[in-house]
Amino acid sequence: MRVRIALSVYTAITVAGLGLSVVSPAIAASASTSQRAAAVQAAESLDVHREKFMTLNGCQTAGQQGIDRGHWDRYQCAEGSAWPWVWNLWTNR
Protein backbone atom coordinates (compact mmCIF):
# COMPACT_ATOMS: atom_id res chain seq x y z
CA MET A 1 0.00 0.00 0.00
CA ARG A 2 2.80 2.44 0.86
CA VAL A 3 4.49 1.67 -2.45
CA ARG A 4 1.29 2.53 -4.32
CA ILE A 5 0.99 5.84 -2.47
CA ALA A 6 4.66 6.64 -3.05
CA LEU A 7 4.32 5.91 -6.78
CA SER A 8 1.22 8.09 -6.99
CA VAL A 9 3.02 10.98 -5.30
CA TYR A 10 6.06 10.53 -7.54
CA THR A 11 3.84 10.51 -10.64
CA ALA A 12 2.03 13.67 -9.52
CA ILE A 13 5.33 15.47 -8.90
CA THR A 14 6.68 14.37 -12.28
CA VAL A 15 3.55 15.51 -14.13
CA ALA A 16 3.62 18.84 -12.32
CA GLY A 17 7.28 19.29 -13.22
CA LEU A 18 6.58 18.56 -16.87
CA GLY A 19 3.70 21.02 -16.80
CA LEU A 20 5.97 23.72 -15.42
CA SER A 21 8.46 23.20 -18.21
CA VAL A 22 5.70 23.90 -20.72
CA VAL A 23 4.63 27.15 -19.06
CA SER A 24 8.08 28.27 -17.95
CA PRO A 25 8.15 31.21 -20.40
CA ALA A 26 4.95 32.46 -18.77
CA ILE A 27 6.62 32.42 -15.35
CA ALA A 28 8.89 35.23 -16.49
CA ALA A 29 5.86 37.47 -17.10
CA SER A 30 5.45 40.51 -14.91
CA ALA A 31 3.26 40.59 -11.83
CA SER A 32 0.85 42.96 -13.56
CA THR A 33 -0.35 40.14 -15.84
CA SER A 34 -3.13 39.21 -13.45
CA GLN A 35 -4.15 42.87 -13.23
CA ARG A 36 -4.36 43.00 -17.02
CA ALA A 37 -6.43 39.80 -17.01
CA ALA A 38 -8.87 41.37 -14.53
CA ALA A 39 -9.11 44.46 -16.73
CA VAL A 40 -9.82 42.34 -19.81
CA GLN A 41 -12.53 40.42 -17.94
CA ALA A 42 -14.24 43.66 -16.99
CA ALA A 43 -13.88 45.15 -20.47
CA GLU A 44 -15.23 42.10 -22.28
CA SER A 45 -17.85 41.37 -19.60
CA LEU A 46 -16.36 37.96 -18.87
CA ASP A 47 -17.90 37.96 -15.42
CA VAL A 48 -18.99 34.34 -14.89
CA HIS A 49 -16.42 32.18 -13.11
CA ARG A 50 -16.84 28.59 -14.24
CA GLU A 51 -14.12 26.41 -12.78
CA LYS A 52 -10.49 26.15 -11.70
CA PHE A 53 -8.02 24.01 -13.61
CA MET A 54 -4.56 22.71 -12.80
CA THR A 55 -3.24 23.34 -16.33
CA LEU A 56 -3.69 26.08 -18.90
CA ASN A 57 -4.39 23.48 -21.56
CA GLY A 58 -7.24 22.00 -19.49
CA CYS A 59 -8.76 25.45 -19.04
CA GLN A 60 -8.52 26.26 -22.74
CA THR A 61 -10.01 22.90 -23.71
CA ALA A 62 -13.00 23.41 -21.39
CA GLY A 63 -13.47 26.96 -22.68
CA GLN A 64 -13.49 25.84 -26.30
CA GLN A 65 -15.85 22.96 -25.54
CA GLY A 66 -18.28 25.43 -23.97
CA ILE A 67 -18.20 27.53 -27.15
CA ASP A 68 -18.69 24.42 -29.32
CA ARG A 69 -21.70 23.39 -27.23
CA GLY A 70 -23.21 26.89 -27.30
CA HIS A 71 -22.96 27.55 -23.56
CA TRP A 72 -21.03 30.82 -24.01
CA ASP A 73 -19.57 32.98 -26.78
CA ARG A 74 -16.22 33.99 -25.25
CA TYR A 75 -13.92 32.71 -22.55
CA GLN A 76 -10.64 33.55 -20.92
CA CYS A 77 -8.23 31.52 -18.82
CA ALA A 78 -6.73 33.74 -16.14
CA GLU A 79 -4.12 32.74 -13.62
CA GLY A 80 -5.40 32.25 -10.11
CA SER A 81 -4.08 33.23 -6.73
CA ALA A 82 -1.97 30.07 -6.53
CA TRP A 83 -0.45 30.65 -9.98
CA PRO A 84 1.04 28.71 -11.80
CA TRP A 85 -0.87 25.89 -10.18
CA VAL A 86 -4.40 27.14 -10.82
CA TRP A 87 -6.10 28.60 -13.90
CA ASN A 88 -9.59 30.17 -13.72
CA LEU A 89 -12.08 29.86 -16.57
CA TRP A 90 -14.12 33.05 -17.04
CA THR A 91 -16.99 33.23 -19.55
CA ASN A 92 -19.46 35.82 -20.76
CA ARG A 93 -22.57 33.86 -19.70
CSV table of C-alpha atoms in Angstrom, one decimal:
chain,number,residue,atom,x,y,z
A,1,MET,CA,0.0,0.0,0.0
A,2,ARG,CA,2.8,2.4,0.9
A,3,VAL,CA,4.5,1.7,-2.4
A,4,ARG,CA,1.3,2.5,-4.3
A,5,ILE,CA,1.0,5.8,-2.5
A,6,ALA,CA,4.7,6.6,-3.1
A,7,LEU,CA,4.3,5.9,-6.8
A,8,SER,CA,1.2,8.1,-7.0
A,9,VAL,CA,3.0,11.0,-5.3
A,10,TYR,CA,6.1,10.5,-7.5
A,11,THR,CA,3.8,10.5,-10.6
A,12,ALA,CA,2.0,13.7,-9.5
A,13,ILE,CA,5.3,15.5,-8.9
A,14,THR,CA,6.7,14.4,-12.3
A,15,VAL,CA,3.6,15.5,-14.1
A,16,ALA,CA,3.6,18.8,-12.3
A,17,GLY,CA,7.3,19.3,-13.2
A,18,LEU,CA,6.6,18.6,-16.9
A,19,GLY,CA,3.7,21.0,-16.8
A,20,LEU,CA,6.0,23.7,-15.4
A,21,SER,CA,8.5,23.2,-18.2
A,22,VAL,CA,5.7,23.9,-20.7
A,23,VAL,CA,4.6,27.2,-19.1
A,24,SER,CA,8.1,28.3,-18.0
A,25,PRO,CA,8.1,31.2,-20.4
A,26,ALA,CA,5.0,32.5,-18.8
A,27,ILE,CA,6.6,32.4,-15.4
A,28,ALA,CA,8.9,35.2,-16.5
A,29,ALA,CA,5.9,37.5,-17.1
A,30,SER,CA,5.4,40.5,-14.9
A,31,ALA,CA,3.3,40.6,-11.8
A,32,SER,CA,0.9,43.0,-13.6
A,33,THR,CA,-0.3,40.1,-15.8
A,34,SER,CA,-3.1,39.2,-13.4
A,35,GLN,CA,-4.2,42.9,-13.2
A,36,ARG,CA,-4.4,43.0,-17.0
A,37,ALA,CA,-6.4,39.8,-17.0
A,38,ALA,CA,-8.9,41.4,-14.5
A,39,ALA,CA,-9.1,44.5,-16.7
A,40,VAL,CA,-9.8,42.3,-19.8
A,41,GLN,CA,-12.5,40.4,-17.9
A,42,ALA,CA,-14.2,43.7,-17.0
A,43,ALA,CA,-13.9,45.1,-20.5
A,44,GLU,CA,-15.2,42.1,-22.3
A,45,SER,CA,-17.9,41.4,-19.6
A,46,LEU,CA,-16.4,38.0,-18.9
A,47,ASP,CA,-17.9,38.0,-15.4
A,48,VAL,CA,-19.0,34.3,-14.9
A,49,HIS,CA,-16.4,32.2,-13.1
A,50,ARG,CA,-16.8,28.6,-14.2
A,51,GLU,CA,-14.1,26.4,-12.8
A,52,LYS,CA,-10.5,26.1,-11.7
A,53,PHE,CA,-8.0,24.0,-13.6
A,54,MET,CA,-4.6,22.7,-12.8
A,55,THR,CA,-3.2,23.3,-16.3
A,56,LEU,CA,-3.7,26.1,-18.9
A,57,ASN,CA,-4.4,23.5,-21.6
A,58,GLY,CA,-7.2,22.0,-19.5
A,59,CYS,CA,-8.8,25.4,-19.0
A,60,GLN,CA,-8.5,26.3,-22.7
A,61,THR,CA,-10.0,22.9,-23.7
A,62,ALA,CA,-13.0,23.4,-21.4
A,63,GLY,CA,-13.5,27.0,-22.7
A,64,GLN,CA,-13.5,25.8,-26.3
A,65,GLN,CA,-15.8,23.0,-25.5
A,66,GLY,CA,-18.3,25.4,-24.0
A,67,ILE,CA,-18.2,27.5,-27.1
A,68,ASP,CA,-18.7,24.4,-29.3
A,69,ARG,CA,-21.7,23.4,-27.2
A,70,GLY,CA,-23.2,26.9,-27.3
A,71,HIS,CA,-23.0,27.5,-23.6
A,72,TRP,CA,-21.0,30.8,-24.0
A,73,ASP,CA,-19.6,33.0,-26.8
A,74,ARG,CA,-16.2,34.0,-25.2
A,75,TYR,CA,-13.9,32.7,-22.6
A,76,GLN,CA,-10.6,33.6,-20.9
A,77,CYS,CA,-8.2,31.5,-18.8
A,78,ALA,CA,-6.7,33.7,-16.1
A,79,GLU,CA,-4.1,32.7,-13.6
A,80,GLY,CA,-5.4,32.2,-10.1
A,81,SER,CA,-4.1,33.2,-6.7
A,82,ALA,CA,-2.0,30.1,-6.5
A,83,TRP,CA,-0.5,30.7,-10.0
A,84,PRO,CA,1.0,28.7,-11.8
A,85,TRP,CA,-0.9,25.9,-10.2
A,86,VAL,CA,-4.4,27.1,-10.8
A,87,TRP,CA,-6.1,28.6,-13.9
A,88,ASN,CA,-9.6,30.2,-13.7
A,89,LEU,CA,-12.1,29.9,-16.6
A,90,TRP,CA,-14.1,33.1,-17.0
A,91,THR,CA,-17.0,33.2,-19.5
A,92,ASN,CA,-19.5,35.8,-20.8
A,93,ARG,CA,-22.6,33.9,-19.7
